[in-house]
Short mmCIF file of C-alpha atoms in Angstrom, two decimals:
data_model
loop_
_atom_site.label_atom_id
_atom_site.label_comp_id
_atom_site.label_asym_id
_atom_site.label_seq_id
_atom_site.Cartn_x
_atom_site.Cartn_y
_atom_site.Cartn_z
CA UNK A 1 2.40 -3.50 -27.29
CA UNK A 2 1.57 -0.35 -25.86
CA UNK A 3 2.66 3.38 -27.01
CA UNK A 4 6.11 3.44 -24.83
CA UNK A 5 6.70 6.68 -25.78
CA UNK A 6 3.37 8.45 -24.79
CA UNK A 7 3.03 6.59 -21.85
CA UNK A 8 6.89 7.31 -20.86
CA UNK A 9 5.85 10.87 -21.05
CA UNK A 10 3.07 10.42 -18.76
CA UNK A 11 4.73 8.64 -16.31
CA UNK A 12 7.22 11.45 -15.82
CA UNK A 13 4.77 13.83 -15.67
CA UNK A 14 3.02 12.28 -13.10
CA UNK A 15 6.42 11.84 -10.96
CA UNK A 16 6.99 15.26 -11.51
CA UNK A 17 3.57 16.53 -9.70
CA UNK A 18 3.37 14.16 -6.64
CA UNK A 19 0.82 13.73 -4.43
CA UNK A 20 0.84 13.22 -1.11
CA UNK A 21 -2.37 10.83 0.63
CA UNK A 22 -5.73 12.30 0.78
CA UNK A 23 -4.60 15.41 -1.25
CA UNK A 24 -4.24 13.81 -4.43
CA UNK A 25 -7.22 15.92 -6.73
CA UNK A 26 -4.20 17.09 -9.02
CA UNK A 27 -3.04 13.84 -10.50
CA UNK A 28 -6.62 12.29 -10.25
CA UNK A 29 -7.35 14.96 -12.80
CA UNK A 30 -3.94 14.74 -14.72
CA UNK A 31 -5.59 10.77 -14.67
CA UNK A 32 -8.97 11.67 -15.63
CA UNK A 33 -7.93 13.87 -18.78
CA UNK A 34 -5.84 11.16 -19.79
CA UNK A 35 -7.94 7.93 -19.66
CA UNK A 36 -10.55 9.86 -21.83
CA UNK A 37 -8.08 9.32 -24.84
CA UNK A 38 -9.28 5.57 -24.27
CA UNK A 39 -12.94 6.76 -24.53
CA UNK A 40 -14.22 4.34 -21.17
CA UNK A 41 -17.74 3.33 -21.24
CA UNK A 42 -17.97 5.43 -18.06
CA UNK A 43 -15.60 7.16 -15.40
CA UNK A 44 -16.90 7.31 -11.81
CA UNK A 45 -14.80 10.42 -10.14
CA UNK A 46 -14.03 11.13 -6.28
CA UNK A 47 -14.49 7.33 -5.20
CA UNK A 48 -13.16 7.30 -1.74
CA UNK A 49 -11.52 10.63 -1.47
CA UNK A 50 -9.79 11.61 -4.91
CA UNK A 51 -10.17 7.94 -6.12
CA UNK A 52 -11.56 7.16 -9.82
CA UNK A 53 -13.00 4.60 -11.72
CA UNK A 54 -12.94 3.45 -15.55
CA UNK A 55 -15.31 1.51 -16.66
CA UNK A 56 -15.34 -0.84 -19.81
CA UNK A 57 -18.57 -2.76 -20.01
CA UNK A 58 -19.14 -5.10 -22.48
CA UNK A 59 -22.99 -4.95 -21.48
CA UNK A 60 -23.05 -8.75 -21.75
CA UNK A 61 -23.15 -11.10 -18.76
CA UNK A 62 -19.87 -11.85 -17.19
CA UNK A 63 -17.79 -11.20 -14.37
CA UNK A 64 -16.45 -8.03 -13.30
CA UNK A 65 -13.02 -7.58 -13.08
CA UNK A 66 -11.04 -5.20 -11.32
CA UNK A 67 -7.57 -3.52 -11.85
CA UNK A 68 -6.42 -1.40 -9.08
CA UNK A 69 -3.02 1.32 -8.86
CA UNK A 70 -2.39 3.90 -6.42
CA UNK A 71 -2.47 7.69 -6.81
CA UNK A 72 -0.79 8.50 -4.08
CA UNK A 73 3.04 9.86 -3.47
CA UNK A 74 4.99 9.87 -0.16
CA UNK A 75 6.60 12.82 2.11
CA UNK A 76 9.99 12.38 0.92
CA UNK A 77 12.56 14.52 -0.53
CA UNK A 78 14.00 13.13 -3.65
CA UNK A 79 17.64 13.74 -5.23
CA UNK A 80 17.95 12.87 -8.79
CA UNK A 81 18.97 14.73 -11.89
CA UNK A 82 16.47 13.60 -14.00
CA UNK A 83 14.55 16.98 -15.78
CA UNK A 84 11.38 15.43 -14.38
CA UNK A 85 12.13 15.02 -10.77
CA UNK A 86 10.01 16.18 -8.38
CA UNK A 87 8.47 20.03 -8.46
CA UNK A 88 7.84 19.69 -4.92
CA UNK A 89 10.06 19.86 -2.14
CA UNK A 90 9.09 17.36 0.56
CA UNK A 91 6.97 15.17 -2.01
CA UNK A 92 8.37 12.51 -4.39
CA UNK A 93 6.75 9.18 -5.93
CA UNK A 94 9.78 7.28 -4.57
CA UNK A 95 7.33 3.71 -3.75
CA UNK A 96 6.50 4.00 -8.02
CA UNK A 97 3.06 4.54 -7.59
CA UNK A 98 3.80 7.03 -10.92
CA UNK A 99 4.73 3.62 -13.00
CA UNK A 100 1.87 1.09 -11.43
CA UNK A 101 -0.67 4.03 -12.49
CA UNK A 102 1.23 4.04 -15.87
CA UNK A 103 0.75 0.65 -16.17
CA UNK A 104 -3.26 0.71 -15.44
CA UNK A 105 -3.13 3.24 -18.25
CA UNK A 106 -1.39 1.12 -20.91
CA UNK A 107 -4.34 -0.95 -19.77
CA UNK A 108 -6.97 1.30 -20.61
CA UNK A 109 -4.83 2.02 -24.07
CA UNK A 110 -5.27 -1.65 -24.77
CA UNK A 111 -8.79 -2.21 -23.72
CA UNK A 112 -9.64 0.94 -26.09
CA UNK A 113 -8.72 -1.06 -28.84
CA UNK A 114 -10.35 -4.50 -27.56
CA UNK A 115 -12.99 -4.00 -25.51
CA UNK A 116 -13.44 -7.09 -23.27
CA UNK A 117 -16.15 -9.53 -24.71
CA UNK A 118 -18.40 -10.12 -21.71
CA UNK A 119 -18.93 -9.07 -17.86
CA UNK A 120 -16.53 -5.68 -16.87
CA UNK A 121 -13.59 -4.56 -16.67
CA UNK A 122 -13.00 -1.74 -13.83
CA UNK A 123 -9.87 0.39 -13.62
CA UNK A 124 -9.36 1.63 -10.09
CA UNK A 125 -6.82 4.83 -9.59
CA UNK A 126 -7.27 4.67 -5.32
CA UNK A 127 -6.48 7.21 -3.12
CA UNK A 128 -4.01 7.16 0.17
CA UNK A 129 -2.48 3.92 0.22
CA UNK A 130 0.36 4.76 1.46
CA UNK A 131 -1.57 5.52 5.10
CA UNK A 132 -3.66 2.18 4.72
CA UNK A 133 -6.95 3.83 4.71
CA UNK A 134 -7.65 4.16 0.74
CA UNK A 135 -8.44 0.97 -0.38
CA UNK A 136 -11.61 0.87 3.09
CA UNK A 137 -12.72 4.12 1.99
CA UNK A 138 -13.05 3.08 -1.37
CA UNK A 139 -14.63 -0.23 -0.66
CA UNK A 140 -17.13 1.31 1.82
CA UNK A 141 -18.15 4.41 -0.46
CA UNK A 142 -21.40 3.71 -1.81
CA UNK A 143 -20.83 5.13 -5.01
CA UNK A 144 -18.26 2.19 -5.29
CA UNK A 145 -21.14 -0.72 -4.31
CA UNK A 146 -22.35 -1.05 -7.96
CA UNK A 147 -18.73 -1.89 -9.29
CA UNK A 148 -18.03 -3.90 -6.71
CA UNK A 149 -15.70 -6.80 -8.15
CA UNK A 150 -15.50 -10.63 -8.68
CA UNK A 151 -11.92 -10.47 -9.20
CA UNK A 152 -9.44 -8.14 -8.10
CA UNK A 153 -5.43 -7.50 -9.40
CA UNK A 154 -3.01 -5.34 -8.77
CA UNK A 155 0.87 -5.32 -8.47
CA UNK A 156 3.77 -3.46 -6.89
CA UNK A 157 7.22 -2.96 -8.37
CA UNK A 158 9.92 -4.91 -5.88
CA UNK A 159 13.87 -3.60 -6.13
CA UNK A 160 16.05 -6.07 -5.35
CA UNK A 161 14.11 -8.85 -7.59
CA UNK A 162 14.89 -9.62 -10.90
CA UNK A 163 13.98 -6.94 -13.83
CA UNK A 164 10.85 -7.45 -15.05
CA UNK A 165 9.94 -11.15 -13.35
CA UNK A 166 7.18 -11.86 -11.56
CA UNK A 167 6.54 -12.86 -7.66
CA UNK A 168 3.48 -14.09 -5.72
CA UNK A 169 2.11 -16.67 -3.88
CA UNK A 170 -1.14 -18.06 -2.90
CA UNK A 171 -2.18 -17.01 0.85
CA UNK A 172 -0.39 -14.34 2.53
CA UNK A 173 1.66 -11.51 0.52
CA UNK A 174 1.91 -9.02 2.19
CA UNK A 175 1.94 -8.48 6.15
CA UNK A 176 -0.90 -7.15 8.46
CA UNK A 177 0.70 -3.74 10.16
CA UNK A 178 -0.50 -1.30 12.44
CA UNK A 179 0.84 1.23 14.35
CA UNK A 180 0.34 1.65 17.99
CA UNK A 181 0.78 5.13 20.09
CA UNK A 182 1.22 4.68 23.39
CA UNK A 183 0.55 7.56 26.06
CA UNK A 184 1.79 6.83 29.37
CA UNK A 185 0.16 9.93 32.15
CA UNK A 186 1.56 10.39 35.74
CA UNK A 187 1.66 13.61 37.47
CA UNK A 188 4.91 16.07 37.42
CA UNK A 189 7.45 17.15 40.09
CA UNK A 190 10.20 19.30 40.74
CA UNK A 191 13.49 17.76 39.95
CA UNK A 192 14.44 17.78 43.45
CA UNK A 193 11.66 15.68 44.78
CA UNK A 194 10.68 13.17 42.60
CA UNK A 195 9.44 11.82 45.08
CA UNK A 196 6.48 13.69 45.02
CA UNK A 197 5.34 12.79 41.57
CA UNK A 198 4.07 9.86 39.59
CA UNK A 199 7.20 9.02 36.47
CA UNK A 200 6.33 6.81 33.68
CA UNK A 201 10.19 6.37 33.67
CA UNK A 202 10.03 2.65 35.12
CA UNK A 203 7.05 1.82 32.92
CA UNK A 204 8.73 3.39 29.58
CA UNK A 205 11.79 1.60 30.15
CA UNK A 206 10.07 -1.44 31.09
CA UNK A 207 7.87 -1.52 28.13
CA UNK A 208 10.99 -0.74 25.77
CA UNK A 209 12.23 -3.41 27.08
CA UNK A 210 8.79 -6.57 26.96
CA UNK A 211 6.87 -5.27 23.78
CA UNK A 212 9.79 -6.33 21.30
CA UNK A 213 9.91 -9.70 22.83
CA UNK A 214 6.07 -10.30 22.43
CA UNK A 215 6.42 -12.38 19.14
CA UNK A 216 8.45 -15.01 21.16
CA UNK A 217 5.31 -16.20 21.90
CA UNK A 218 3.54 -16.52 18.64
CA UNK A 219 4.02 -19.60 16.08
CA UNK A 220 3.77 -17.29 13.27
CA UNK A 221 5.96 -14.27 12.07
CA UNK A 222 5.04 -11.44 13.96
CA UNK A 223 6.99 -7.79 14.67
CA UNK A 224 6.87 -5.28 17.17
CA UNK A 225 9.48 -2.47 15.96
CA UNK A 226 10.04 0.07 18.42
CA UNK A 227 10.09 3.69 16.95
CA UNK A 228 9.87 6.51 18.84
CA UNK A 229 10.30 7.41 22.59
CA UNK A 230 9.73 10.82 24.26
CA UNK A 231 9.73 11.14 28.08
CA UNK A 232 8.94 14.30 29.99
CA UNK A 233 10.31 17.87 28.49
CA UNK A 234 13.50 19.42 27.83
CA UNK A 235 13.11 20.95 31.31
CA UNK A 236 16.36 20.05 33.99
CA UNK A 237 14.27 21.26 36.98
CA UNK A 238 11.29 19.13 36.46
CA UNK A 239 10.73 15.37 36.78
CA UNK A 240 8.45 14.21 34.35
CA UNK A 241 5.25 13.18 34.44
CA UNK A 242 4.52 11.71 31.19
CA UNK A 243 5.80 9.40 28.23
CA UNK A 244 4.67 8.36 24.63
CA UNK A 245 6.25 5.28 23.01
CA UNK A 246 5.57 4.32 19.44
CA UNK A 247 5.60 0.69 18.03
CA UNK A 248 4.90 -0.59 14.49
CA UNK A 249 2.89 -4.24 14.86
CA UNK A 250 3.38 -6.55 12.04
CA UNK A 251 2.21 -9.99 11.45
CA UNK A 252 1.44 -12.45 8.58
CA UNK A 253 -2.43 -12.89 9.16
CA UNK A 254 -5.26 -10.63 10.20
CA UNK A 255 -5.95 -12.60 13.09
CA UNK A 256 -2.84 -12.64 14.35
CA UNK A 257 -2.73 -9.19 14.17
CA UNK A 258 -5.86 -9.01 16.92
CA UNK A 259 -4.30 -10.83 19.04
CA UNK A 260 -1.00 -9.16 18.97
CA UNK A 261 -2.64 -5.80 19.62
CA UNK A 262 -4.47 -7.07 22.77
CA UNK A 263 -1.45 -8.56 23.93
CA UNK A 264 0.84 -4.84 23.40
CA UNK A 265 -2.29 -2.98 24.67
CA UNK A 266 -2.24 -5.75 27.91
CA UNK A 267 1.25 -5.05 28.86
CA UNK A 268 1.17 -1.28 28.21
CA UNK A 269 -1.85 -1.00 30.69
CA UNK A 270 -0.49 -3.57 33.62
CA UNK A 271 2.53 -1.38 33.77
CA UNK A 272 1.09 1.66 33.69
CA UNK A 273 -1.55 0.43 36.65
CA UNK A 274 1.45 -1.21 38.86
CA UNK A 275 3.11 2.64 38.26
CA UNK A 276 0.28 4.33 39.51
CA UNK A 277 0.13 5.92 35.66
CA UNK A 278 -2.98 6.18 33.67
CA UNK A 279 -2.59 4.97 29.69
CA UNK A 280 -4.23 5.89 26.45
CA UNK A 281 -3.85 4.13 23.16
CA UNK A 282 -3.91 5.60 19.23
CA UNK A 283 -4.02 3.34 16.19
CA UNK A 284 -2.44 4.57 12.68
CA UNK A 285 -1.45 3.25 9.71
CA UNK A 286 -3.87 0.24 9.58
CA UNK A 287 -3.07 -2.07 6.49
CA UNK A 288 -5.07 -5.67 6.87
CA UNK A 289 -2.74 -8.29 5.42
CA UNK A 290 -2.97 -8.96 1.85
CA UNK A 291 -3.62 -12.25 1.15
CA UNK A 292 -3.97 -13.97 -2.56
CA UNK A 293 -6.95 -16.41 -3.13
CA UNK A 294 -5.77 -19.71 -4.76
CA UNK A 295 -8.27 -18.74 -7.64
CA UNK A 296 -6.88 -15.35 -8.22
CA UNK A 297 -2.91 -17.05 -7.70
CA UNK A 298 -3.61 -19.18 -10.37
CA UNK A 299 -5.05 -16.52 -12.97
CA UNK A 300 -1.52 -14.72 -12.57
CA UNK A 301 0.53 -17.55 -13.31
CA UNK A 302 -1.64 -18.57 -15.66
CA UNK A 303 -1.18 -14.78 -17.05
CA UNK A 304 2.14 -15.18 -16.98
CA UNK A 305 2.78 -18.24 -18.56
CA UNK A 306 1.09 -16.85 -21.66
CA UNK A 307 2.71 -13.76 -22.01
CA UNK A 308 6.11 -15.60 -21.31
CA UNK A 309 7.08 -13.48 -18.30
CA UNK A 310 9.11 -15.53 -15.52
CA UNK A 311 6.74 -16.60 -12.60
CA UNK A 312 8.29 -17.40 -9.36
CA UNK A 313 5.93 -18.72 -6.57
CA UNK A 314 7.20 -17.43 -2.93
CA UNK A 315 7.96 -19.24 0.24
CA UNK A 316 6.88 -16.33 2.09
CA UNK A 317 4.91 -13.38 1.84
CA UNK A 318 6.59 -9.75 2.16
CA UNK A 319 7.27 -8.12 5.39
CA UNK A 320 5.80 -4.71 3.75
CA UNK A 321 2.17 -3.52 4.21
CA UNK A 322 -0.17 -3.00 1.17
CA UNK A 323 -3.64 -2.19 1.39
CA UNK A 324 -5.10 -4.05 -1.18
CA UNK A 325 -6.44 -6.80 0.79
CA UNK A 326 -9.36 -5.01 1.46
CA UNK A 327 -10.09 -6.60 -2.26
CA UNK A 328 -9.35 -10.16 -1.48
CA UNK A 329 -10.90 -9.90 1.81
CA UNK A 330 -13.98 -9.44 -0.13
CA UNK A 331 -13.60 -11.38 -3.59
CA UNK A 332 -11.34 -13.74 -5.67
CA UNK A 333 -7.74 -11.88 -6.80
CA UNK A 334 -4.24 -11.45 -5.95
CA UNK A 335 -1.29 -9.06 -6.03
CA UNK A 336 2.06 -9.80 -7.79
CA UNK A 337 5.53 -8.40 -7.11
CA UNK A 338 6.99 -6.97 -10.17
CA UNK A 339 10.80 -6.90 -9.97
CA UNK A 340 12.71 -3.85 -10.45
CA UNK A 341 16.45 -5.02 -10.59
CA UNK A 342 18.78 -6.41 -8.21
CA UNK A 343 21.04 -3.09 -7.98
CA UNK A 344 17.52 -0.72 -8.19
CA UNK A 345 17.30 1.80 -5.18
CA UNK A 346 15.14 0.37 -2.65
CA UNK A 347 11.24 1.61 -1.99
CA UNK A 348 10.94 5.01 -0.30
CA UNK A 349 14.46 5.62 -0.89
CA UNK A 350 15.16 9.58 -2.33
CA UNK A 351 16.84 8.30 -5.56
CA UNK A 352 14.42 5.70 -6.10
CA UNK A 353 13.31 5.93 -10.08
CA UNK A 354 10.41 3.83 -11.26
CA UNK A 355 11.81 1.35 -14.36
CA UNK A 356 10.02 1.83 -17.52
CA UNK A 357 10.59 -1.39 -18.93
CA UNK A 358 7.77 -2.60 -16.62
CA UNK A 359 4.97 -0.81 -18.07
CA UNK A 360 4.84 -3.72 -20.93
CA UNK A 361 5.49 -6.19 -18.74
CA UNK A 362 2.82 -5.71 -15.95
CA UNK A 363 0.54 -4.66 -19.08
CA UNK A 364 0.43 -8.15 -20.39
CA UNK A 365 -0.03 -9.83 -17.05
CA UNK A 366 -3.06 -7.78 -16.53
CA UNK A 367 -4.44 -7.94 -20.00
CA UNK A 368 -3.98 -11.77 -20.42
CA UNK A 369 -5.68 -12.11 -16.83
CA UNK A 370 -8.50 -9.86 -18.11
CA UNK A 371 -8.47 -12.15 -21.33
CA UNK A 372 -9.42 -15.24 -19.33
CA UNK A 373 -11.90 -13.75 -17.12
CA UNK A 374 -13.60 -11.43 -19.75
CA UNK A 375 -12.15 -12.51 -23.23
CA UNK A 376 -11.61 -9.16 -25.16
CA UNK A 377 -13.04 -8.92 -28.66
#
């Protein structure tokens, strides 16, 4: 069992100093000081961005393993009472980021102790998550190529599931998503002639009204959410002459996800040509869909089983975005939802609270995965 208390202690601190993506030096070295309690063969620091690596090598041949949390927080402004809420106004760990890390610590606690008995055993702390880009960076740094993994794990905390039970499924987990900016240019006029200029106004309204229903055609679960709109300016004696209309894209597979682009980015340009409008696109927020081999789905039941924690295998996949299948796109693993309660504020909610009872929990189901990849002496 891990030390609760210490690791308690560190969670909260670590909620208390949130980070938002791609600024997240501060906890990385809150992380770094820590983990060198549980003397790693080697840490790697600024792996794609603030990103670190430890490293326990048994120096024997084997395969290496990877364990991956996020250091990253989220723009929100949290209300709680707690005495370790948030120092920052504007920034709170209300997705639990503060616990997974936590976790990946009582990891490191454990493999101080028991070093694993062949191959590696890689603990990644990764950088901007939250804005999809992270887990590429990482993956693509080359200071990252010579840990590059066999097998990769990681896990989120889910409210609204069962305290302390596991969820997962082979193939999809979590959605594709991407989010698509849509600028829509015409020319100006006064308000009295409208005449005389070129309005997106048809083609905004239009488009408001045909991207939603482009997963009508698709046999698998796709979403286009419409979320912002902004025609013209606040300006009564001008007609406007441009638009911008936001959309979040999801979908189930990464190829789905092409095609659903093309199609948005199709319709967005025939009705801005039949309106005499020109059209630019912008991408954000690019998660890949995270999808589980059946290897690395069966090493976390298996994990599971053995450290008698409730496994339930999902119908479907979740509807949120992870970035973590930048891993799986590239080697054996999975990701497992970790259930936070039924009543348990939801994710990114401002009185979310990460559960401390799961730091045991999700520390067995890595260790005893680690166990049958790497044995630990």
């Amino acid at each position: 069992m891990p030390n609760l208390n210490s690791l308690q202690s560190f969670r909260q601190t670590l909620h208390r100093h949130p980070d938002l993506s791609g600024h997240e030096e501060a906890t990385a070295a809150r992380i770094r000081e820590k983990l060198a309690e549980y003397q790693p063969d080697q840490i790697v620091d600024n792996i794609g961005g603030a990103g670190l690596l430890a490293v326990y090598d048994s120096q024997k041949p084997g395969p290496t393993t990877l364990i991956r949390c996020e250091l990253d927080a989220l723009p929100i402004h949290e209300r709680s009472a707690q005495p370790y809420c948030s120092a920052h106004h504007g920034r709170a760990h209300a997705c639990g980021h503060d616990g997974h890390m936590t976790i990946v610590m009582a990891v490191a606690q454990a493999l101080s102790r028991s070093r694993p008995a062949s191959g590696r055993v890689i603990l990644l702390f990764q950088p901007a998550e939250e804005d999809g880009q992270g887990a590429r960076r990482v993956f693509t740094d080359p200071a990252f190529t010579p840990f590059r993994p066999d097998y990769s794990f990681a896990l989120h905390n889910v409210p609204g599931l069962p305290l302390g039970e596991v969820f997962t499924r082979p193939g999809p987990f979590n959605c594709a998503s991407r989010g698509l900016i849509i600028h829509l240019e015409g020319k100006t006029s006064h308000a009295a002639h409208p005449e005389e200029g070129i309005s997106p106004t048809g083609a905004l309204a239009r488009l408001m009204e045909q991207l939603p229903q482009l997963p009508d055609h698709f046999n698998e679960a796709t979403w286009v959410t419409l979320v912002h709109a902004k025609l013209g300016e606040k300006a009564f004696g001008t007609a406007p002459g441009d638009a911008v209309l936001m959309a979040t894209l999801r979908t189930e597979t990464n190829d789905a996800m092409t095609l659903l682009a093309d199609q948005a980015c199709a319709m967005a340009t025939a009705e801005a040509k039949a309106a005499g409008l020109s059209v630019r696109f912008e991408w954000e927020d690019d998660f890949l869909a995270s999808v589980n081999t059946a290897q690395g789905y069966q090493h976390i039941v298996t994990a599971c089983e053995e450290a008698c924690v409730p496994c339930h295998t999902m119908e479907e996949g979740f509807r949120w975005s992870e970035d973590f299948g930048v891993f799986t796109l590239n080697g054996e693993g999975a990701m497992f939802g970790l259930g936070a309660g039924i009543e348990h504020p939801q994710l990114h909610n401002p009185d979310y609270d990460f559960p401390d009872e799961l730091i045991p929990v999700g520390q067995s189901v890595f260790l005893n995965a680690i166990r049958r990849l790497n044995g630990m002496g």
